[in-house]
Coordinates of C-alpha atoms and ligand atoms in Angstrom, one line a residue:
M1 CA 0.0 0.0 0.0
K2 CA 1.6 3.3 -1.0
Y3 CA 2.2 5.9 1.8
Y4 CA 2.0 9.7 1.4
D5 CA 2.5 12.3 4.1
Y6 CA -0.6 14.1 2.7
I7 CA -3.6 12.9 0.8
V8 CA -5.7 15.8 -0.5
V9 CA -9.1 14.9 -1.8
G10 CA -10.6 17.4 -4.3
S11 CA -9.1 19.7 -6.9
G12 CA -10.9 23.0 -6.5
I13 CA -9.1 26.0 -5.2
A14 CA -9.0 24.6 -1.6
G15 CA -7.5 21.3 -2.6
L16 CA -5.0 22.6 -5.1
Y17 CA -3.8 25.4 -2.9
S18 CA -3.3 23.2 0.1
A19 CA -1.6 20.5 -2.0
L20 CA 0.8 23.1 -3.5
L21 CA 1.8 24.2 0.0
A22 CA 1.9 20.7 1.4
Q23 CA 4.2 19.4 -1.3
E24 CA 6.9 21.7 0.0
L25 CA 6.7 19.7 3.3
G26 CA 6.3 16.1 2.2
S27 CA 4.9 13.7 -0.3
V28 CA 1.4 14.6 -1.6
L29 CA -1.2 12.6 -3.4
I30 CA -4.1 14.6 -4.9
L31 CA -7.2 12.5 -5.6
T32 CA -10.1 13.8 -7.7
K33 CA -13.1 11.9 -9.0
G34 CA -13.2 13.8 -12.3
S35 CA -10.5 15.7 -14.2
L36 CA -8.3 18.0 -12.3
D37 CA -10.1 21.2 -13.3
E38 CA -13.7 20.0 -12.9
C39 CA -14.8 21.6 -9.7
N40 CA -17.1 24.2 -8.3
T41 CA -14.3 26.8 -8.2
K42 CA -14.4 27.0 -12.0
Y43 CA -17.9 28.3 -12.0
A44 CA -17.4 31.1 -9.5
Q45 CA -18.2 34.3 -11.4
G46 CA -18.4 37.2 -8.9
G47 CA -14.9 37.0 -7.6
I48 CA -13.0 36.9 -4.3
A49 CA -13.7 39.4 -1.5
A50 CA -10.7 41.0 0.2
P51 CA -10.4 44.4 2.0
V52 CA -7.7 45.7 -0.4
G53 CA -9.5 48.9 -1.4
K54 CA -8.3 52.3 -0.1
E55 CA -11.5 52.9 1.9
D56 CA -11.7 49.4 3.2
S57 CA -10.2 47.6 6.2
P58 CA -10.2 44.0 7.7
E59 CA -12.5 45.4 10.4
L60 CA -15.1 46.7 8.0
H61 CA -15.0 43.4 6.0
M62 CA -15.4 41.6 9.3
K63 CA -18.4 43.7 10.3
D64 CA -20.2 43.0 7.0
T65 CA -19.4 39.3 7.3
L66 CA -20.8 39.1 10.8
A67 CA -23.9 41.0 9.9
A68 CA -24.7 38.7 6.9
G69 CA -24.0 35.7 9.1
A70 CA -27.1 36.6 11.3
G71 CA -25.4 35.9 14.7
L72 CA -23.9 32.5 13.9
C73 CA -20.4 33.4 12.7
D74 CA -17.4 32.6 14.8
P75 CA -15.9 36.0 15.3
E76 CA -12.3 34.6 15.7
A77 CA -12.6 32.7 12.4
V78 CA -13.9 35.8 10.7
R79 CA -11.1 38.0 12.1
I80 CA -8.6 35.5 10.7
L81 CA -10.5 35.5 7.3
T82 CA -10.4 39.2 6.8
S83 CA -7.0 40.0 8.4
E84 CA -5.2 37.3 6.3
A85 CA -7.0 38.2 3.1
S86 CA -4.5 40.6 1.5
D87 CA -1.6 38.1 2.0
R88 CA -3.5 35.3 0.3
I89 CA -4.4 37.6 -2.6
T90 CA -0.7 38.3 -3.0
D91 CA -0.1 34.5 -3.1
L92 CA -2.7 34.1 -5.9
I93 CA -1.0 36.8 -7.9
R94 CA 2.3 35.0 -7.4
F95 CA 0.7 31.8 -8.7
G96 CA -0.2 33.7 -11.9
V97 CA -3.8 34.9 -11.4
A98 CA -4.3 38.2 -13.3
F99 CA -7.0 40.2 -11.5
D100 CA -8.8 42.8 -13.7
T101 CA -7.3 46.2 -13.4
L102 CA -8.0 49.7 -14.5
E103 CA -5.1 52.1 -15.0
G104 CA -2.8 49.7 -13.0
E105 CA -5.2 49.5 -10.0
I106 CA -7.1 46.3 -9.2
T107 CA -10.8 46.9 -10.0
L108 CA -13.3 46.1 -7.3
T109 CA -17.0 45.3 -7.6
R110 CA -19.8 45.4 -5.1
E111 CA -22.0 42.5 -4.1
G112 CA -25.0 42.1 -1.7
A113 CA -24.4 43.1 1.9
H114 CA -20.9 44.5 1.3
S115 CA -20.8 48.1 2.5
L116 CA -18.5 49.0 -0.3
P117 CA -16.9 47.6 -3.5
R118 CA -14.6 44.8 -2.3
V119 CA -14.7 42.0 -4.8
L120 CA -11.7 41.3 -7.0
H121 CA -12.4 39.6 -10.3
A122 CA -10.5 38.1 -13.2
G123 CA -11.6 37.9 -16.8
G124 CA -14.7 39.9 -15.9
D125 CA -17.0 37.1 -14.7
A126 CA -14.6 34.2 -15.1
T127 CA -12.7 34.6 -11.8
G128 CA -13.1 31.0 -10.7
A129 CA -11.9 29.6 -14.0
H130 CA -8.8 31.9 -14.0
I131 CA -7.9 30.8 -10.4
E132 CA -8.5 27.2 -11.2
T133 CA -6.4 27.3 -14.4
A134 CA -3.5 29.0 -12.6
L135 CA -3.5 26.5 -9.7
S136 CA -4.0 23.4 -11.7
Q137 CA -1.1 24.3 -14.0
A138 CA 1.0 24.9 -10.9
A139 CA -0.1 21.5 -9.5
R140 CA 0.8 19.7 -12.7
R141 CA 4.3 21.3 -12.5
S142 CA 4.7 20.4 -8.8
K143 CA 6.0 17.3 -7.0
A144 CA 2.5 16.3 -6.0
R145 CA 1.2 13.0 -7.6
I146 CA -2.2 13.5 -9.2
L147 CA -4.8 10.7 -9.6
E148 CA -7.8 11.8 -11.7
Y149 CA -11.1 9.9 -12.0
S150 CA -10.5 8.4 -8.6
L151 CA -13.3 8.5 -6.1
V152 CA -12.6 8.1 -2.4
T153 CA -15.1 5.6 -1.0
E154 CA -14.0 5.3 2.6
I155 CA -11.7 6.9 5.1
L156 CA -9.6 4.1 6.7
L157 CA -9.2 4.4 10.5
A158 CA -7.3 2.6 13.3
D159 CA -8.0 3.5 16.9
G160 CA -10.0 6.5 15.7
S161 CA -7.1 8.0 13.7
V162 CA -6.9 8.4 10.0
Q163 CA -4.7 5.7 8.3
G164 CA -5.6 6.4 4.7
V165 CA -8.3 6.0 2.1
R166 CA -10.0 3.5 -0.1
V167 CA -10.4 4.7 -3.7
L168 CA -12.5 3.6 -6.6
D169 CA -10.8 3.9 -10.0
N170 CA -13.7 5.1 -12.1
G171 CA -12.1 3.7 -15.3
T172 CA -11.4 0.1 -14.2
G173 CA -14.0 -0.2 -11.4
F174 CA -11.2 -1.6 -9.1
Q175 CA -10.6 -0.3 -5.6
K176 CA -7.3 0.3 -4.0
E177 CA -5.9 1.7 -0.7
F178 CA -3.5 4.5 0.1
Q179 CA -2.0 5.3 3.5
C180 CA -1.3 8.8 4.8
R181 CA -0.4 10.8 7.8
F182 CA -2.8 13.7 7.1
L183 CA -5.9 13.6 5.1
I184 CA -7.2 16.9 3.8
L185 CA -10.8 16.9 2.6
A186 CA -11.4 19.7 0.0
T187 CA -14.3 18.1 -1.8
G188 CA -16.6 21.1 -2.1
G189 CA -20.4 21.2 -1.7
A190 CA -23.6 19.3 -2.4
G191 CA -25.6 21.4 -4.9
Q192 CA -26.7 18.2 -6.7
L193 CA -29.1 17.6 -3.9
Y194 CA -31.4 20.1 -5.5
K195 CA -33.5 20.3 -8.7
F196 CA -32.2 23.7 -9.5
T197 CA -28.5 24.4 -8.7
T198 CA -25.6 26.5 -9.9
N199 CA -23.2 23.7 -9.0
P200 CA -21.6 21.3 -11.4
E201 CA -22.3 17.6 -11.4
V202 CA -19.4 16.8 -9.2
A203 CA -21.0 18.6 -6.2
T204 CA -22.4 15.5 -4.5
G205 CA -21.4 16.1 -0.8
D206 CA -18.8 13.2 -0.9
G207 CA -16.5 14.7 1.8
M208 CA -19.3 15.5 4.2
A209 CA -20.6 11.9 3.9
L210 CA -17.1 10.3 4.2
A211 CA -16.2 12.4 7.2
F212 CA -19.5 11.8 9.0
R213 CA -19.2 8.0 8.5
A214 CA -15.6 8.3 9.9
G215 CA -17.0 9.8 13.1
A216 CA -16.5 13.6 12.4
Y217 CA -19.0 16.1 13.6
V218 CA -20.9 18.0 11.0
A219 CA -22.2 21.4 11.9
D220 CA -25.0 23.8 10.8
M221 CA -26.1 21.6 7.9
E222 CA -29.5 23.3 7.7
F223 CA -27.8 26.4 6.3
F224 CA -27.8 25.9 2.5
Q225 CA -27.5 29.1 0.6
F226 CA -29.8 29.6 -2.4
H227 CA -28.4 32.1 -4.9
P228 CA -31.2 34.6 -5.8
T229 CA -30.5 34.8 -9.5
A230 CA -29.9 31.8 -11.7
L231 CA -31.1 31.8 -15.3
R232 CA -34.5 30.1 -15.5
M233 CA -35.4 29.4 -19.2
P234 CA -37.2 26.3 -20.4
N235 CA -34.8 23.6 -21.7
V236 CA -31.7 25.7 -20.7
P237 CA -29.4 24.4 -18.0
T238 CA -29.5 26.4 -14.7
F239 CA -26.7 29.0 -15.0
L240 CA -25.5 31.5 -12.5
I241 CA -26.2 35.1 -13.1
S242 CA -23.7 36.7 -10.8
E243 CA -24.7 39.0 -7.9
A244 CA -22.1 41.3 -9.3
V245 CA -24.7 42.0 -12.1
R246 CA -26.8 43.7 -9.4
G247 CA -23.7 45.2 -8.0
E248 CA -23.1 47.0 -11.3
G249 CA -26.7 48.3 -11.3
G250 CA -28.9 45.4 -12.5
I251 CA -32.5 45.8 -11.3
L252 CA -34.9 43.0 -10.3
R253 CA -38.4 43.3 -11.7
N254 CA -41.4 41.0 -11.4
V255 CA -43.2 39.7 -14.5
H256 CA -45.2 42.9 -14.6
G257 CA -42.1 44.9 -14.9
R258 CA -42.2 46.4 -11.4
A259 CA -38.9 46.8 -9.4
F260 CA -39.8 45.1 -6.1
M261 CA -36.7 44.8 -3.9
K262 CA -37.3 48.0 -1.9
D263 CA -40.6 46.4 -0.7
Y264 CA -38.5 43.8 1.1
S265 CA -35.3 45.6 2.2
P266 CA -34.0 49.2 2.3
A267 CA -30.8 47.8 0.7
G268 CA -32.9 46.8 -2.3
E269 CA -30.9 44.7 -4.8
M270 CA -27.9 44.8 -2.5
A271 CA -29.7 43.1 0.5
P272 CA -28.2 39.9 1.8
R273 CA -28.7 36.8 -0.4
D274 CA -31.3 35.1 1.8
I275 CA -33.5 38.1 1.8
V276 CA -33.3 38.6 -2.0
A277 CA -33.9 34.9 -2.6
R278 CA -37.1 34.9 -0.4
A279 CA -38.3 38.2 -1.9
I280 CA -38.0 36.6 -5.4
V281 CA -39.9 33.5 -4.2
A282 CA -42.6 35.8 -2.8
E283 CA -42.9 37.8 -6.0
M284 CA -43.1 34.6 -8.1
K285 CA -45.9 33.4 -5.9
K286 CA -47.8 36.7 -6.0
T287 CA -47.6 36.9 -9.8
N288 CA -48.1 33.1 -10.2
S289 CA -44.9 32.8 -12.4
N290 CA -41.8 30.7 -12.6
N291 CA -39.4 33.5 -12.5
V292 CA -38.7 37.2 -12.1
F293 CA -36.5 39.3 -14.3
L294 CA -33.1 40.9 -13.9
D295 CA -32.8 44.0 -16.0
V296 CA -29.5 45.4 -17.3
T297 CA -30.9 47.0 -20.5
H298 CA -30.3 50.5 -19.0
L299 CA -26.6 49.8 -18.6
P300 CA -24.1 50.7 -21.4
T301 CA -23.8 47.7 -23.7
G302 CA -20.0 47.8 -23.4
T303 CA -20.2 47.5 -19.6
V304 CA -22.4 44.4 -19.8
T305 CA -20.3 42.7 -22.5
T306 CA -16.9 43.5 -20.9
R307 CA -17.8 43.0 -17.3
F308 CA -19.9 39.9 -17.9
P309 CA -18.6 38.3 -21.1
N310 CA -19.5 34.7 -20.0
I311 CA -23.0 35.5 -18.9
Y312 CA -23.5 37.6 -22.1
R313 CA -22.2 34.8 -24.3
F314 CA -24.1 32.0 -22.6
C315 CA -27.4 33.9 -22.8
L316 CA -26.8 34.9 -26.4
E317 CA -26.1 31.2 -27.3
H318 CA -29.6 30.5 -25.9
G319 CA -31.3 33.2 -27.9
L320 CA -31.3 36.0 -25.3
D321 CA -29.4 39.3 -25.9
I322 CA -29.3 40.6 -22.3
T323 CA -28.3 44.1 -23.5
K324 CA -31.8 44.3 -25.1
S325 CA -34.0 41.9 -23.2
L326 CA -34.7 41.1 -19.5
I327 CA -33.1 38.0 -18.0
P328 CA -35.5 35.5 -16.6
V329 CA -34.1 34.4 -13.2
A330 CA -35.1 32.4 -10.1
P331 CA -33.2 31.2 -7.1
A332 CA -31.1 28.0 -7.2
A333 CA -29.1 26.0 -4.6
H334 CA -25.7 27.4 -4.5
Y335 CA -23.5 26.9 -1.4
M336 CA -23.4 24.7 1.7
M337 CA -22.5 26.9 4.7
G338 CA -22.4 24.1 7.2
G339 CA -20.2 21.0 6.8
V340 CA -17.5 19.1 8.5
L341 CA -16.8 20.9 11.8
T342 CA -13.3 22.3 12.1
N343 CA -11.4 24.5 14.4
I344 CA -9.6 27.6 13.1
W345 CA -6.8 25.4 11.8
G346 CA -9.1 23.1 9.8
Q347 CA -8.7 20.2 12.2
T348 CA -11.7 18.0 12.8
N349 CA -12.4 15.9 15.8
V350 CA -10.9 12.8 14.0
S351 CA -7.2 12.6 14.4
G352 CA -5.4 13.2 11.1
L353 CA -8.5 14.5 9.3
L354 CA -8.5 18.1 8.2
A355 CA -11.0 19.9 6.0
C356 CA -11.1 23.2 4.1
G357 CA -13.3 25.0 1.6
E358 CA -17.0 24.4 1.1
V359 CA -16.8 20.9 2.7
A360 CA -15.8 22.5 6.0
S361 CA -17.7 24.4 8.6
T362 CA -15.0 26.8 9.9
G363 CA -17.5 29.3 11.4
V364 CA -16.9 32.1 8.9
H365 CA -20.2 32.0 7.1
G366 CA -22.7 31.7 10.0
A367 CA -26.3 31.4 8.8
N368 CA -25.7 33.3 5.6
R369 CA -22.5 33.6 3.6
L370 CA -21.4 37.0 2.5
A371 CA -21.0 37.0 -1.3
S372 CA -17.5 36.1 -2.6
N373 CA -16.2 35.1 0.9
S374 CA -16.0 31.5 -0.2
L375 CA -13.0 31.7 -2.5
L376 CA -11.3 33.7 0.2
E377 CA -12.1 31.1 2.8
T378 CA -10.6 28.3 0.8
L379 CA -7.3 30.2 0.6
I380 CA -7.2 31.2 4.2
F381 CA -8.0 27.8 5.6
G382 CA -6.2 25.9 2.8
K383 CA -3.0 27.5 4.1
R384 CA -3.9 27.1 7.8
V385 CA -4.5 23.3 7.5
V386 CA -1.0 22.9 6.1
E387 CA 0.5 25.2 8.8
R388 CA -1.2 23.1 11.5
T389 CA 0.2 19.8 10.2
K390 CA 3.7 21.3 10.6
L391 CA 3.1 21.8 14.3
V392 CA 1.4 18.4 14.8
A393 CA 4.2 16.7 13.0
Q394 CA 7.1 18.5 14.6
A395 CA 5.9 18.4 18.1
A396 CA 4.5 14.9 17.7
T397 CA 1.8 16.4 19.8
D398 CA -1.5 14.8 20.4
W399 CA -4.1 15.9 17.9
N400 CA -6.4 17.4 20.4
E401 CA -3.7 19.2 22.3
A402 CA -2.5 21.0 19.2
S403 CA -5.4 23.3 19.4
H404 CA -8.8 23.9 20.8
M405 CA -11.3 21.3 19.6
Y406 CA -15.0 21.5 19.4
P407 CA -17.7 20.9 20.5
D408 CA -18.2 23.9 22.8
E409 CA -20.7 24.6 25.4
G410 CA -23.8 26.1 23.7
M411 CA -23.7 23.8 20.7
A412 CA -26.7 21.6 20.2
V413 CA -25.1 18.2 19.8
C414 CA -27.3 15.3 18.5
A415 CA -26.8 11.9 17.1
L416 CA -28.4 11.4 13.7
P417 CA -31.8 10.1 14.8
H418 CA -32.9 6.6 14.0
R419 CA -36.2 6.6 12.1
D420 CA -38.5 3.6 12.1
V421 CA -39.6 3.6 8.5
Q422 CA -40.5 -0.1 8.3
G423 CA -43.4 -0.5 5.9
L424 CA -43.2 3.2 4.7
E425 CA -44.1 3.2 1.0
V426 CA -41.6 5.4 -0.9
P427 CA -40.7 5.8 -4.6
P428 CA -37.4 4.0 -5.4
P429 CA -34.3 6.2 -4.6
S430 CA -33.0 8.0 -7.6
L431 CA -31.1 11.3 -8.2
S432 CA -34.1 13.0 -9.8
A433 CA -36.5 11.9 -7.0
L434 CA -34.0 13.1 -4.4
E435 CA -33.5 16.5 -6.2
S436 CA -37.3 17.1 -6.3
L437 CA -37.8 16.0 -2.7
M438 CA -35.1 18.3 -1.4
W439 CA -36.2 21.2 -3.6
E440 CA -39.9 21.0 -2.5
K441 CA -39.5 20.0 1.2
V442 CA -36.0 21.2 2.3
G443 CA -35.6 24.2 0.0
I444 CA -35.9 28.0 0.5
I445 CA -39.2 27.9 2.4
R446 CA -39.5 24.9 4.8
S447 CA -42.1 23.7 7.3
G448 CA -41.9 21.2 10.1
E449 CA -44.4 19.0 8.4
G450 CA -42.6 19.0 5.0
L451 CA -39.3 18.3 6.8
Q452 CA -40.7 15.4 8.7
E453 CA -42.0 13.9 5.5
A454 CA -38.6 14.4 3.8
A455 CA -36.7 13.0 6.8
N456 CA -38.7 9.7 6.7
I457 CA -38.4 9.3 2.9
L458 CA -34.6 9.9 3.1
A459 CA -34.2 7.5 6.0
A460 CA -36.1 4.8 3.9
W461 CA -33.9 5.6 0.9
E462 CA -30.7 5.3 3.0
K463 CA -31.8 1.7 3.8
E464 CA -32.6 0.9 0.2
T465 CA -29.6 2.2 -1.7
G466 CA -27.7 -1.0 -1.1
K467 CA -24.0 -1.5 -1.7
P468 CA -22.7 1.0 -4.2
K469 CA -20.7 -0.4 -7.2
D470 CA -19.8 2.6 -9.3
R471 CA -19.3 6.3 -9.1
A472 CA -22.9 7.2 -9.7
S473 CA -24.2 4.8 -6.9
Y474 CA -21.6 6.0 -4.4
E475 CA -22.6 9.6 -5.2
L476 CA -26.2 8.8 -4.7
Q477 CA -25.5 7.2 -1.4
N478 CA -23.5 10.2 -0.3
L479 CA -26.2 12.6 -1.4
V480 CA -28.9 10.7 0.4
L481 CA -26.9 10.9 3.6
V482 CA -26.1 14.6 3.2
G483 CA -29.8 15.2 2.4
R484 CA -30.6 13.4 5.7
L485 CA -28.1 15.6 7.6
I486 CA -29.6 18.8 6.2
T487 CA -33.1 17.7 6.9
E488 CA -32.5 16.5 10.4
A489 CA -30.6 19.7 11.3
A490 CA -33.4 21.8 9.8
L491 CA -35.9 19.9 12.0
I492 CA -33.7 20.5 15.1
R493 CA -33.5 24.2 14.5
K494 CA -36.9 25.5 15.6
E495 CA -36.5 29.1 14.4
S496 CA -35.8 31.0 11.2
R497 CA -32.3 32.5 10.7
G498 CA -30.3 33.5 7.7
A499 CA -30.8 30.9 4.9
H500 CA -32.9 28.6 7.1
F501 CA -36.6 29.7 7.0
R502 CA -39.4 27.7 8.6
T503 CA -43.1 28.8 8.2
D504 CA -43.9 27.2 11.6
F505 CA -41.1 29.2 13.3
P506 CA -40.8 32.3 11.2
E507 CA -38.7 34.4 13.6
P508 CA -35.2 34.1 14.9
S509 CA -35.1 32.9 18.5
P510 CA -32.3 34.0 21.0
A511 CA -32.4 30.4 22.4
W512 CA -31.2 29.2 19.0
Q513 CA -28.2 31.5 18.7
K514 CA -26.1 28.4 18.6
H515 CA -24.8 25.8 16.2
T516 CA -26.3 22.4 15.5
L517 CA -23.9 19.5 15.5
L518 CA -24.6 16.0 14.2
I519 CA -22.6 12.9 14.9
A520 CA -23.1 9.4 13.7
K521 CA -23.7 8.0 17.1
A522 CA -24.2 9.5 20.5
Q523 CA -20.9 10.6 22.1
G524 CA -20.0 12.5 25.2
H525 CA -18.7 16.0 24.9
S526 CA -14.9 15.9 24.6
Ligands
SIN1 C1 -21.9 35.3 -7.7 O1 -21.2 35.7 -8.6 O2 -23.0 35.9 -7.5 C2 -21.5 34.2 -6.8 C3 -20.4 34.6 -5.9 C4 -20.5 33.9 -4.6 O3 -21.3 32.9 -4.5 O4 -19.9 34.3 -3.7

């Protein structure tokens, strides 16, 4: 069995960046279930938030992040995020990322709930693709070994510590094992749980499912962010229409042409994402329509085509010239704010297991992620996980002694409940049935009754999925488990806060200003 100092699972910005840093310290294997550059990062349009503007500061960025997070951010994690941001941007520039500039100065755009323009972008609306290309080229040149089309199916443990992973070769169908000292999960999110999503097909929650099965805590799974504006046209794939489009002056109108956002928030189009998404759902309901419109026809054509070349091109290819016609949009599942619980160094409660990027719950997003903080988070914590392994390795110190480990007082810790679903008649488990169930019952607007129904169906499906044999069946098994985690967490949280909205508990409750934690089986607090 081959041994590596580090195994990194995932090849988005979090995985590649941490692998590039780790290969300076030891041997590294990067495992990715598709090709190296197929990941969520590539689809990030808006950009990367960092307080680099003249009027900006880490403190102001922190204030905006905490406000968007609706009382559930970890202030220390956010302080780290915003104070280390500028250094990580410099790192990206060193890796070859060319941010857009005007007269030699980096240009900054504004997105919802940011108090000033703070978002760096590259190639207009192709920021993610630019970063991914730069990092994947650097990874291919590096000492790290890269295994593509290789899906991790199990984390191997001995005495509760990570020993390695079992991996399915998607080409041959054979499984093999690799050993490691440190396992870094950077597998991204789980947007494929939902019928409408901005995420690519690879976003199937694999890392969350693997870590949970290995005994890791998962936190705040009920907080799934729905992006307010995804293209909604018949027979056209769901496609992100960046929040930066509103930042540059785009106006949301209902199907009668009325600009409605000021009815919902004084911040109008620049309100936090959860507010805009719910406002759009309310307008769609009021007007009995499947979408609202985003209007950029009043903006200079050159601004639209240069700032948003990909959006402009994609829409044009589907018969819509956005400089002349309104863009039909509706919310779509976008980003998992919860995930594998980590401390501020990316350590989980399982010795040797670290997580960074969307798979992790570092505490920076709280109940509602501030736009464009996610790419930043991957860099900040991608570096911190590697820094931490230095300390653990050098001092040979106990995993838990190396840093403060959760759970804390004030976290609602629950074992994933057992549901007696014997005899419950459910349709056979399938990706499309799962996506519809999650969209309808565990989506933007939830109710206790709908969540209960979904929780029972998901528990029945979990029993029925059987032993996976190929990539698709492993992914479905992972998605069903992650769907269960989201649904059970949403049932536990009896309030509405940030992206989690329940009609039976429509207000935030001070009693619930705490995190939900799920663990595979009941454990004492440690
Ligand atoms: C967007 O461009 O609207 C997405 C950026 C993000 O999710 O942070």
